[in-house]
Coordinates of C-alpha atoms in Angstrom, one line a residue:
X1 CA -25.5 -8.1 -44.8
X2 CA -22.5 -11.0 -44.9
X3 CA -20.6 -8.3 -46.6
X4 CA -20.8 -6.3 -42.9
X5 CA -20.6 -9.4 -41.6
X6 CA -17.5 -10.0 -42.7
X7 CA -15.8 -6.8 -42.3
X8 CA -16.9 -7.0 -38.9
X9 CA -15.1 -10.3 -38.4
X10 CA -12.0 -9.4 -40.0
X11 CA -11.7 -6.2 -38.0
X12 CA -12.3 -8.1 -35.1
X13 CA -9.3 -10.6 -35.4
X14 CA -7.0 -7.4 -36.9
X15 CA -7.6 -5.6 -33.6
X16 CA -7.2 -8.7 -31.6
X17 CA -3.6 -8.9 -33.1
X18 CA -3.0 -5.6 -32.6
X19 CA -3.7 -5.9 -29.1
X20 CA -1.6 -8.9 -28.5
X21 CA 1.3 -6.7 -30.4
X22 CA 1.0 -4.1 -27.9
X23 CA 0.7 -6.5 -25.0
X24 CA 3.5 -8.2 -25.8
X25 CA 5.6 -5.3 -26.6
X26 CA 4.7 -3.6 -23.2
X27 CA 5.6 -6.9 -21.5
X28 CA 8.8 -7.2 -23.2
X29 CA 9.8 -3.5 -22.0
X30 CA 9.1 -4.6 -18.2
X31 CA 11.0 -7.6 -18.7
X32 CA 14.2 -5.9 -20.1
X33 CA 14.2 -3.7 -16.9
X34 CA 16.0 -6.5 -15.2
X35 CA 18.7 -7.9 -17.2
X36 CA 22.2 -10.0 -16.7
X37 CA 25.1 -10.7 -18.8
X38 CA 25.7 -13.9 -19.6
X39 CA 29.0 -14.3 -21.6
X40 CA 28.8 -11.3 -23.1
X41 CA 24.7 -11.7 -24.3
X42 CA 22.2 -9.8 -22.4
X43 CA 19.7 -12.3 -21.1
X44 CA 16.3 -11.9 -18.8
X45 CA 16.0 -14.1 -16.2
X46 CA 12.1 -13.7 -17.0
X47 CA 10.6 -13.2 -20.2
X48 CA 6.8 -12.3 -20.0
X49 CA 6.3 -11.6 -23.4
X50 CA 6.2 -15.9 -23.9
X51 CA 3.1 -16.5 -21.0
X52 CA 1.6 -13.5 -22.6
X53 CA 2.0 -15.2 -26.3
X54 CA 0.8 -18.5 -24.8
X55 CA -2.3 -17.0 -23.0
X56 CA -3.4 -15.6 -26.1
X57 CA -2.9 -18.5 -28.3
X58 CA -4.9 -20.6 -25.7
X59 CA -7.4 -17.8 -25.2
X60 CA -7.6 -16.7 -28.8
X61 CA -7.0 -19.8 -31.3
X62 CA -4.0 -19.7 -33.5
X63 CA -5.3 -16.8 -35.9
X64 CA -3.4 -14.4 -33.5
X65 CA 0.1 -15.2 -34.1
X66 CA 1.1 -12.6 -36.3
X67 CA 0.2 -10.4 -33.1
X68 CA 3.2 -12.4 -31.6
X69 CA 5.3 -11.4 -34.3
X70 CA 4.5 -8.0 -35.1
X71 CA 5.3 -7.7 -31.1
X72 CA 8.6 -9.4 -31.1
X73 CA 9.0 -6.7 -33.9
X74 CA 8.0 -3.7 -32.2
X75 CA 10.5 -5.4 -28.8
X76 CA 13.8 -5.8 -31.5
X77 CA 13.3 -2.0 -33.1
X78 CA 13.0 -0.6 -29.3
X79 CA 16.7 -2.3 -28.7
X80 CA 18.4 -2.4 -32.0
X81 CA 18.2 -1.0 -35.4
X82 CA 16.8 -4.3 -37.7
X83 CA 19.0 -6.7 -40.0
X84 CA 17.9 -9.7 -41.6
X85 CA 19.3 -11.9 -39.0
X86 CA 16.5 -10.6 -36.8
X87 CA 13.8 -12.2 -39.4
X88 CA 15.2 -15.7 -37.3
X89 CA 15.1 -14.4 -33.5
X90 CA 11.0 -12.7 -34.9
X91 CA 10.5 -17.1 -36.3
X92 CA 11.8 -18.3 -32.9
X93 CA 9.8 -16.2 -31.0
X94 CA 6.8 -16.7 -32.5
X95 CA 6.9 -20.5 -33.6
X96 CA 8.0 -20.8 -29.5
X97 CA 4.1 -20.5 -27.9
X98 CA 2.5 -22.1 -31.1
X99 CA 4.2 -25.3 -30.7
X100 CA 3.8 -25.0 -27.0
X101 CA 0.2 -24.0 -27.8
X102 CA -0.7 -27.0 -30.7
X103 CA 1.2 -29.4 -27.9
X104 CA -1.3 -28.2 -25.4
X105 CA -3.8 -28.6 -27.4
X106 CA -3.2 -32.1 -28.5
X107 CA -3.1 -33.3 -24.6
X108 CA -6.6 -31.8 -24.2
X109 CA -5.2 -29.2 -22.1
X110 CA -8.2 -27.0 -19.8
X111 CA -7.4 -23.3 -19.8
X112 CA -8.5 -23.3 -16.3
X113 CA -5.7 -25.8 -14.7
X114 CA -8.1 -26.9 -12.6
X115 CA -6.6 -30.7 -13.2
X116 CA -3.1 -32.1 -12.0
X117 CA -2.6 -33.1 -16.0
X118 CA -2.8 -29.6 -17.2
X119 CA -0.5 -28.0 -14.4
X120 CA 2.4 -30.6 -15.4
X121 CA 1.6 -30.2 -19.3
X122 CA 1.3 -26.5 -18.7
X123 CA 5.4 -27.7 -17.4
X124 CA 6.7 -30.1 -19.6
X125 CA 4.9 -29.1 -22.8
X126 CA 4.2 -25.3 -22.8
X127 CA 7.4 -24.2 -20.9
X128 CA 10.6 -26.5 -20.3
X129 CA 9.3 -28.3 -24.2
X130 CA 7.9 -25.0 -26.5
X131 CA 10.5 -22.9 -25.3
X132 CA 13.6 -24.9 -26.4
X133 CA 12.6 -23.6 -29.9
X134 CA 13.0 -20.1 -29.1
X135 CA 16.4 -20.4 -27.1
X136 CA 17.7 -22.9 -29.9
X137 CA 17.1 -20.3 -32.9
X138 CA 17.9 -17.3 -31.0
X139 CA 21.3 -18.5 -29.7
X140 CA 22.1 -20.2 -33.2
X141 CA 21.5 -17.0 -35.3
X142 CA 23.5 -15.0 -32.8
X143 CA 26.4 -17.9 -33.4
X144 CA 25.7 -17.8 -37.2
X145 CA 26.1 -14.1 -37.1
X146 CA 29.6 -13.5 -35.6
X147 CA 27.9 -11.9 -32.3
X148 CA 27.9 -15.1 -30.1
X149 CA 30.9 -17.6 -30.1
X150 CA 30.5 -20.8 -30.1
X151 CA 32.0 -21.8 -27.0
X152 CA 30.0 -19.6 -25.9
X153 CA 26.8 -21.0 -26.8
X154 CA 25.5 -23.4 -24.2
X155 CA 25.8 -21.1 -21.3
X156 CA 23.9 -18.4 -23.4
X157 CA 21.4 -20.9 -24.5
X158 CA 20.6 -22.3 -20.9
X159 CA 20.2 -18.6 -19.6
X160 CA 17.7 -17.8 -23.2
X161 CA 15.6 -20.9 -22.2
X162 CA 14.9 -20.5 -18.6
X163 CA 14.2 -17.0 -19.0
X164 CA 11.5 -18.1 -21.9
X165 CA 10.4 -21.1 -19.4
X166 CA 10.3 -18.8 -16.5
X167 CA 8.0 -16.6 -18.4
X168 CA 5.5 -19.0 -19.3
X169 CA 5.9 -20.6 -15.6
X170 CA 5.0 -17.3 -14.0
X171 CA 3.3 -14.9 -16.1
X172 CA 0.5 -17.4 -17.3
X173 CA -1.2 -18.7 -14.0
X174 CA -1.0 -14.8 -13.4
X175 CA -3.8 -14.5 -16.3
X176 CA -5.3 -17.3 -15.5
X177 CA -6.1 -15.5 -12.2
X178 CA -7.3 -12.4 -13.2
X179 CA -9.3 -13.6 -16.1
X180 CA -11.5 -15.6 -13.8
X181 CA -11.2 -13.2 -10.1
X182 CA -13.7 -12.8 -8.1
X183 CA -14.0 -11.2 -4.9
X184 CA -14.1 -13.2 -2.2
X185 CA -17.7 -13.2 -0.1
X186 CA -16.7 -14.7 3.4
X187 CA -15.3 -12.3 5.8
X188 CA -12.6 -14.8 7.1
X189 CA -11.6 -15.4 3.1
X190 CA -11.0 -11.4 3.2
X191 CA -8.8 -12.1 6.8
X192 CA -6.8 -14.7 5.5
X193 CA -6.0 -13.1 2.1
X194 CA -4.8 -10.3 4.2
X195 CA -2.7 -12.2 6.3
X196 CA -1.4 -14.0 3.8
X197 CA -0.4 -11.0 2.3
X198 CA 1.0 -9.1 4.9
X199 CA 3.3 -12.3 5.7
X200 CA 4.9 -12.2 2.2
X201 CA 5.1 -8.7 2.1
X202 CA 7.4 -9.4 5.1
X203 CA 8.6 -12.8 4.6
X204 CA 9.6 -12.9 1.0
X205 CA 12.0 -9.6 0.8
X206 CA 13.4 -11.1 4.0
X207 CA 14.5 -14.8 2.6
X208 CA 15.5 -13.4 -0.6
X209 CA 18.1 -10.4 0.5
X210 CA 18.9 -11.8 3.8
X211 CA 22.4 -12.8 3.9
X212 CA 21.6 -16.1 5.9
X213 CA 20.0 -18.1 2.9
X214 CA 16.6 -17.9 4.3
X215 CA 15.5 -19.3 0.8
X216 CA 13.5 -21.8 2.3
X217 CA 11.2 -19.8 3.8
X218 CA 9.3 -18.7 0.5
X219 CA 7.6 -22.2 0.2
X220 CA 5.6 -22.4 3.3
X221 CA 4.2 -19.5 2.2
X222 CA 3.8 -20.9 -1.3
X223 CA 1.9 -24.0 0.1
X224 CA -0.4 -21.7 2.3
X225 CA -1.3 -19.8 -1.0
X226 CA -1.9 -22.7 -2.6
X227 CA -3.5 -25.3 -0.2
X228 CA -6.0 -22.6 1.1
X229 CA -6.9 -20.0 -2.5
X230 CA -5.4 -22.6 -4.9
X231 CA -4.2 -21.0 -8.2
X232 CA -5.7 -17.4 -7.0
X233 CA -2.9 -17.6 -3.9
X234 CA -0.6 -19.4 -5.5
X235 CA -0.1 -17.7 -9.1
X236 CA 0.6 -14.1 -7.7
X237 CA 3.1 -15.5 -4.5
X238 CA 5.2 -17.2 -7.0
X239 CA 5.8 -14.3 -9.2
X240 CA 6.1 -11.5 -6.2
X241 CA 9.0 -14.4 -5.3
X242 CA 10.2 -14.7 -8.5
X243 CA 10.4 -10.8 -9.2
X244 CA 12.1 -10.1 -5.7
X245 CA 14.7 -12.9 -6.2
X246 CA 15.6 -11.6 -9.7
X247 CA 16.1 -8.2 -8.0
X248 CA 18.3 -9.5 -5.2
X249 CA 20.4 -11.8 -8.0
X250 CA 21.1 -8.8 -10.0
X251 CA 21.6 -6.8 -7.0
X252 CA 24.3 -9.6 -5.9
X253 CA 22.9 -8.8 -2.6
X254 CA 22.1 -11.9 0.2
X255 CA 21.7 -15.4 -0.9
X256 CA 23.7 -14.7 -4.4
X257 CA 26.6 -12.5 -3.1
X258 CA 30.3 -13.1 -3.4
X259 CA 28.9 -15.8 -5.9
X260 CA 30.1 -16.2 -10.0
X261 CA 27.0 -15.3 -12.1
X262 CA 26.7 -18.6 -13.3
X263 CA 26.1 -19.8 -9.4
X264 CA 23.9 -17.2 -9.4
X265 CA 22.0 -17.6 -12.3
X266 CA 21.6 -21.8 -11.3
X267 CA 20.2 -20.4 -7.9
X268 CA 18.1 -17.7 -9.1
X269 CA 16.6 -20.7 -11.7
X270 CA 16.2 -23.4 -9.3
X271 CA 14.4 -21.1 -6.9
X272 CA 12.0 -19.3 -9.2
X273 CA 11.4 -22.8 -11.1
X274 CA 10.8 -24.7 -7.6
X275 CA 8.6 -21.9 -6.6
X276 CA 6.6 -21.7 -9.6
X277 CA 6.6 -25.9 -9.9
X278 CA 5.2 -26.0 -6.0
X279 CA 2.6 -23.3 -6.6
X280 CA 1.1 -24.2 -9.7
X281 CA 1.2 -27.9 -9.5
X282 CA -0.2 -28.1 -5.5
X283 CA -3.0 -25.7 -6.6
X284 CA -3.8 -28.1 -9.1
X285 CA -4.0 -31.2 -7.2
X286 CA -6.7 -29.1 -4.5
X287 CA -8.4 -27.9 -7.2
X288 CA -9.3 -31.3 -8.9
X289 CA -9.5 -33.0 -5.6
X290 CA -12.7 -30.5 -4.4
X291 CA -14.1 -30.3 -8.1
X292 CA -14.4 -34.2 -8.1
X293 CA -16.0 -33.4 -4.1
X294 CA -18.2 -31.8 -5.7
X295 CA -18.9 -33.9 -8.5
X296 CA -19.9 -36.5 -5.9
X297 CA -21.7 -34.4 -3.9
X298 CA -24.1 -33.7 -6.6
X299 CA -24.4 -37.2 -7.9
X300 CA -25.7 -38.2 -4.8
X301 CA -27.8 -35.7 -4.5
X302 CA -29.4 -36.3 -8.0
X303 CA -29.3 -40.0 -6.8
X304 CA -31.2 -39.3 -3.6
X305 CA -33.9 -37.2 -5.7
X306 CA -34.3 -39.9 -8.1
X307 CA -35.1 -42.5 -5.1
X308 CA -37.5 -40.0 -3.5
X309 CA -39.8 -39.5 -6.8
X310 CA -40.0 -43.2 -7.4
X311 CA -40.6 -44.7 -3.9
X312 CA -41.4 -42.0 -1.6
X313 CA -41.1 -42.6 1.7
X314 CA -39.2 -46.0 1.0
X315 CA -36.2 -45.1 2.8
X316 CA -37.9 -44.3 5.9
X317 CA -39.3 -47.7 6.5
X318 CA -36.8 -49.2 5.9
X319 CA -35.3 -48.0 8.7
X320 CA -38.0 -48.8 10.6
X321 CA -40.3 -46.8 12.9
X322 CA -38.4 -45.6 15.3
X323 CA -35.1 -44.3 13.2
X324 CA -37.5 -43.2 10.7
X325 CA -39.0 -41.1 13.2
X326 CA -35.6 -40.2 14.6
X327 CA -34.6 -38.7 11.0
X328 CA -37.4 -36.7 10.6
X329 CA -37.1 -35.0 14.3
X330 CA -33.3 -34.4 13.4
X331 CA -34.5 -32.4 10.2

């Protein structure tokens, strides 16, 4: 019996690997369908594969991680035939969300950013922090190998780690969201939802290839999302912006026309980290203000049934007679 037991356990964590291998591979191909040149070094201004890597590890535990290596692995051999050198990038990758993931983890970071604390760890720690790692040894093998100057570097190396940052920023509220969706039961929630959506299906294409930097307009929209569905609005109107504003920058079509790429690339970064920023850390701050509503709520509702059991009725004359009475007819 803990013979079966066993093999059932280990079978269970091999095909959990396997499954973050694949995911991660099939993230990495949609994220290499928008690239840029930076300096010669093909960089994506969003990486998925690292929100997918950190999902897992917070999802999962740590035992997964050679899921995120196996698909970094799977990512390199789809682009380029291997060579030692890639044994680094595979390290940099991987050790990139497990840091980010054993910082998280040390903060007492909730899965379910439903507190302002985990939206700006979720910030500092798991993206602009864990992701340094990744764009560091990436960018140094590449200079160690001959195929990345060194004066070179920095440009590369800021373009590596907002793309990693990016991907964490974006692509794990996303999962957040559809781990925990459910469909809304008030017919005014179904309204709004599709107004909401029919505004940035209208307003976000319109601000981000619009040659009169309309730019601004994406975060009314992102406060809407996220005062009124918190991380459910907010999460999937930051990437749409993020995904349309990459595909204008590489376009070089509105805002970032007749602009150098690294204009371009600052712009495209300050937008889609702003965006991402606003969303995820206003849905936050919502979301722990009406859980600790509802903390009180409850308390006082527990405190009001605790009254009633041991002096019934005690409330009521103490009012006296006639707002006693007055209660009791307004029930």
């Amino acid at each position: 019996m803990m013979r079966t037991e066993e093999i059932r356990r280990v079978s269970g964590v091999v095909l959990r690997i396997l499954g973050v291998a694949v995911a991660y591979f099939a993230a990495g191909q949609i994220g290499l369908l928008e690239q840029v040149t930076v300096e010669g070094s093909v960089v994506t201004p969003l990486w998925p594969p690292t929100g997918i890597a950190l999902s897992c590890l917070l999802q999962m535990g740590l035992r997964i991680w050679p899921g995120i290596a196996l698909g970094t692995l799977l990512v390199v051999l789809s682009l380029t035939s291997f060579r030692p050198a890639e044994i680094a990038i595979m390290a940099g990758n991987t050790l990139a969300p497990v840091c980010a993931y054993l910082m998280l983890r040390r903060v007492g970071y909730h899965v379910e950013l439903n507190r302002l604390r985990d939206g700006v760890a979720l910030v500092f720690l798991g993206a602009l922090g864990g992701m340094l790692i990744s764009a560091t040894v990436g960018c140094g093998t590449l200079v160690l190998t001959g195929n990345l100057p060194l004066g070179n570097f920095w440009p590369v190396w800021a373009a590596w780690w907002a793309g990693d940052a990016m991907g964490v920023l974006v692509v794990t509220p996303l999962l957040v969201v559809l781990r925990r969706f459910r469909l809304p039961r008030d017919a005014s929630r179904w309204a709004e939802a599709a107004a909401l959506t029919v505004t940035a299906a209208v307003v976000v294409p319109l601000a981000t290839r619009s040659e009169l930097s309309l730019l601004f307009l994406t975060f009314p929209l992102l406060i809407w999302a996220a005062l009124r569905f918190q991380l459910a609005g907010s999460a999937p109107c930051a990437a749409f912006v993020s995904v349309m504003a990459i595909s204008s920058a590489i376009d070089r079509v509105g805002p970032f026309a007749d602009h150098s790429l690294i204009e371009v690339m600052l712009t495209l970064q300050a937008l889609n980290g702003s965006a991402a920023l606003t969303g995820l850390l206003l849905a936050a701050i919502i979301t722990e203000q009406q859980t600790v509503r509802m903390k009180i709520e409850l308390a006082c509702h527990e405190l009001a049934e605790v009254v009633e059991r041991l002096a019934p009725g005690e409330a009521a004359h103490r009012l006296g007679p006639g707002l006693g009475e007055s209660s009791r007819a307004a029930d």
